[in-house]
Amino acid sequence: EAGVAQSPRYKIIEKRQSVAFWCNPISGHATLYWYQQILGQGPKLLIQFQNNGVVDDSQLPKDRFSAERLKGVDSTLKIQPAKLEDSAVYLCASSLIFPVGGYNEQFFGPGTRLTVL
Amino acid sequence: SQQGEEDPQALSIQEGENATMNCSYKTSINNLQWYRQNSGRGLVHLILIRSNEREKHSGRLRVTLDTSKKSSSLLITASRAADTASYFCATDTDNYGQNFVFGPGTRLSVLP
């Protein structure tokens, strides 16, 4: 079974430039997550989709970050304009839909390492 | 906001020794998970323990949960060099089990 795919794996940009990351979840996984992981810290949830709808984007800096999952499959995360503090690894994860009180494992992609100069 | 805090921040042991990492959290949880992250890779789910469970085993891994102390521990027995990684605990506080908050992690180095 193919895992979560992400591209690019590495990106270096200058501040104020724009950047976009792509994620293709595991086939059949309706829930998709984007996390930001700053060096030395744990991942922080940015946005969660269920199919093509947003479930939680409370920690997404909406003045510069945007994400979409138009067809309920793959997703893009964009930063415009980038700041130095956006340097981090951006992780995508996916999981099945599950009932209230249940649990489904999140499967993570390898991440995109962003460096903002 | 950060829910879980792992302790220690870094741990260095010899191959064959046991490694114990701890996680403390602040609010009531439904589930607590442990993840491993090798250098340059995504996270891999290791084990989940529910709030009504006290101990779980998976191969060389043993996880305990003490909800009265709001803490969990991950024990890796007979460690191997391949266990070198960062280990994170993640807690969920909602009834949907979808919204996990990760701690800052413990960096484990297993020396050959």
XYZ file of C-alpha atoms in Angstrom:
229
model
C 0.000 0.000 0.000
C 1.457 3.382 -1.001
C 2.006 5.853 1.801
C 1.343 9.560 2.022
C 3.252 11.371 -0.714
C 4.598 14.887 -0.361
C 6.523 17.176 -2.666
C 8.885 18.823 -2.822
C 11.061 17.283 -0.124
C 13.139 20.423 0.286
C 12.571 24.063 -0.573
C 14.705 27.138 -0.012
C 13.208 30.565 -0.599
C 13.820 34.140 0.423
C 11.503 35.959 2.776
C 8.476 37.553 1.173
C 8.455 34.925 -1.579
C 5.629 32.438 -2.048
C 5.801 28.666 -1.755
C 3.406 25.767 -2.192
C 3.507 22.206 -0.899
C 1.596 19.260 -2.249
C 0.248 16.187 -0.481
C -1.405 13.046 -1.791
C -2.946 10.990 1.021
C -3.364 7.247 1.200
C -6.125 6.099 -1.125
C -9.470 6.037 0.652
C -8.410 8.275 3.518
C -11.016 10.986 3.866
C -9.238 12.966 6.579
C -6.128 14.979 5.766
C -3.940 17.037 8.102
C -1.186 19.590 7.626
C 1.274 20.038 10.484
C 4.131 22.475 10.998
C 7.166 21.133 12.862
C 9.760 23.690 13.893
C 13.209 22.301 14.674
C 13.325 20.835 18.161
C 9.563 20.917 18.633
C 6.664 18.564 18.134
C 4.316 18.902 15.167
C 1.621 21.552 15.416
C -1.657 21.072 13.578
C -2.303 23.792 11.001
C -5.424 22.527 9.285
C -7.588 19.419 9.087
C -9.824 18.451 6.172
C -12.555 15.867 6.025
C -13.122 15.146 2.345
C -12.993 18.655 0.846
C -14.306 20.481 3.910
C -12.264 22.176 6.624
C -12.770 20.671 10.099
C -10.232 22.720 12.036
C -8.045 25.617 10.907
C -7.858 27.428 14.224
C -4.037 27.437 14.262
C -3.540 28.361 10.623
C -2.081 31.897 10.213
C -4.683 32.881 7.688
C -3.048 36.157 6.758
C -0.315 34.255 4.970
C -1.189 30.554 4.917
C -3.880 28.925 2.814
C -4.776 25.349 2.046
C -7.201 23.617 -0.209
C -8.426 20.134 -0.997
C -10.730 20.814 -3.876
C -11.635 17.281 -4.926
C -11.306 15.707 -1.523
C -8.142 13.845 -2.455
C -4.829 15.666 -2.749
C -4.138 18.966 -1.058
C -1.910 22.012 -1.371
C -0.624 24.282 1.384
C 0.568 27.738 0.379
C 2.522 30.415 2.191
C 2.406 33.928 0.781
C 4.502 35.854 1.707
C 6.927 33.713 3.682
C 8.640 34.916 6.846
C 11.851 33.722 8.456
C 9.877 32.036 11.252
C 8.095 29.832 8.695
C 11.264 27.750 8.380
C 10.112 24.301 9.430
C 9.155 20.858 8.208
C 5.611 20.702 6.886
C 4.073 17.304 7.442
C 0.979 15.915 5.809
C -0.964 13.057 7.376
C -4.105 11.168 6.497
C -6.550 8.854 8.220
C -9.862 7.129 7.696
C -13.090 8.632 8.954
C -14.142 7.095 12.227
C -17.107 7.372 14.622
C -17.298 9.661 17.617
C -15.192 8.263 20.420
C -13.280 6.029 18.078
C -9.833 6.361 16.746
C -8.081 5.889 13.439
C -4.333 6.014 13.084
C -2.783 8.973 11.305
C -0.235 8.078 8.628
C 2.417 10.695 7.991
C 4.285 11.620 4.852
C 8.043 12.336 4.840
C 7.504 16.080 5.035
C 8.780 19.116 3.169
C 11.675 20.950 4.776
C 11.296 24.689 4.142
C 14.138 27.120 4.692
C 13.336 30.821 4.493
C 16.397 33.056 4.084
C -1.031 25.016 22.824
C 1.227 22.245 24.018
C -0.544 19.532 25.955
C 2.133 16.905 26.472
C 5.642 17.411 27.755
C 8.195 14.654 27.318
C 10.992 14.056 29.767
C 13.932 13.877 29.381
C 14.558 16.109 26.394
C 17.485 13.925 25.372
C 18.621 10.448 26.386
C 21.755 8.556 25.441
C 22.157 4.854 26.225
C 24.169 1.841 25.143
C 22.766 -0.828 22.879
C 20.996 -3.509 24.894
C 19.975 -1.163 27.686
C 16.402 -0.119 28.380
C 15.171 3.379 27.607
C 12.381 5.077 29.514
C 10.695 8.258 28.384
C 7.954 10.081 30.215
C 5.100 12.284 29.104
C 3.057 14.577 31.311
C -0.092 16.340 30.206
C -2.415 18.937 31.634
C -6.045 18.193 30.812
C -8.159 15.045 30.690
C -7.628 12.844 27.674
C -9.389 10.160 25.684
C -6.306 8.599 24.126
C -2.554 9.004 24.341
C -0.245 7.928 21.562
C 3.468 7.546 21.132
C 5.178 8.280 17.824
C 8.727 7.822 16.575
C 10.478 10.113 14.126
C 13.758 9.119 12.533
C 16.013 11.861 11.239
C 14.593 13.398 8.092
C 11.465 11.236 8.069
C 7.822 11.555 8.973
C 6.305 10.252 12.154
C 5.472 6.608 12.671
C 2.726 5.583 15.057
C 3.997 3.205 17.745
C 1.197 2.570 20.184
C -2.061 4.025 21.467
C -3.357 3.697 25.003
C -6.885 4.672 25.952
C -7.768 6.558 29.108
C -9.331 3.452 30.661
C -6.194 1.372 30.112
C -3.181 1.276 32.413
C -0.612 -0.652 30.405
C -0.051 -1.874 26.852
C 2.664 -3.864 25.190
C 3.825 -4.057 21.612
C 6.955 -6.059 20.934
C 9.779 -4.375 22.848
C 7.576 -1.428 23.762
C 5.677 -1.018 26.997
C 3.456 1.968 27.642
C 1.869 2.858 30.943
C -0.743 5.475 31.691
C -1.563 7.030 35.048
C -4.532 9.315 34.594
C -4.458 10.397 38.257
C -0.973 11.807 37.721
C -1.675 12.806 34.113
C 1.415 10.992 32.934
C 2.539 8.209 30.646
C 5.786 6.377 30.140
C 7.279 4.580 27.166
C 9.765 1.812 27.875
C 11.904 0.371 25.087
C 13.598 -2.811 26.196
C 16.848 -4.223 24.812
C 17.445 -1.110 22.729
C 19.083 -1.232 19.319
C 20.963 1.368 17.299
C 17.944 1.498 14.983
C 15.860 2.827 17.892
C 17.783 6.104 17.645
C 15.068 8.660 16.938
C 12.877 11.312 18.502
C 9.870 10.046 20.412
C 6.717 12.115 20.821
C 3.619 11.660 22.892
C 0.361 12.994 21.507
C -2.853 13.467 23.399
C -6.374 14.006 22.199
C -8.879 15.879 24.265
C -11.978 15.884 22.088
C -14.558 13.153 21.742
C -13.838 12.734 18.068
C -10.304 11.448 18.594
C -9.015 13.489 15.693
C -7.331 16.501 17.227
C -3.972 15.476 18.658
C -1.507 17.733 20.407
C 2.133 16.693 20.313
C 4.779 17.306 22.947
C 8.296 18.559 22.109
C 9.728 15.049 22.096
C 12.597 13.074 23.599
C 15.689 12.577 21.449
C 16.998 9.063 22.045
C 20.483 8.045 20.982
C 21.397 4.372 21.195
C 25.136 3.890 20.954
C 26.575 0.658 19.502
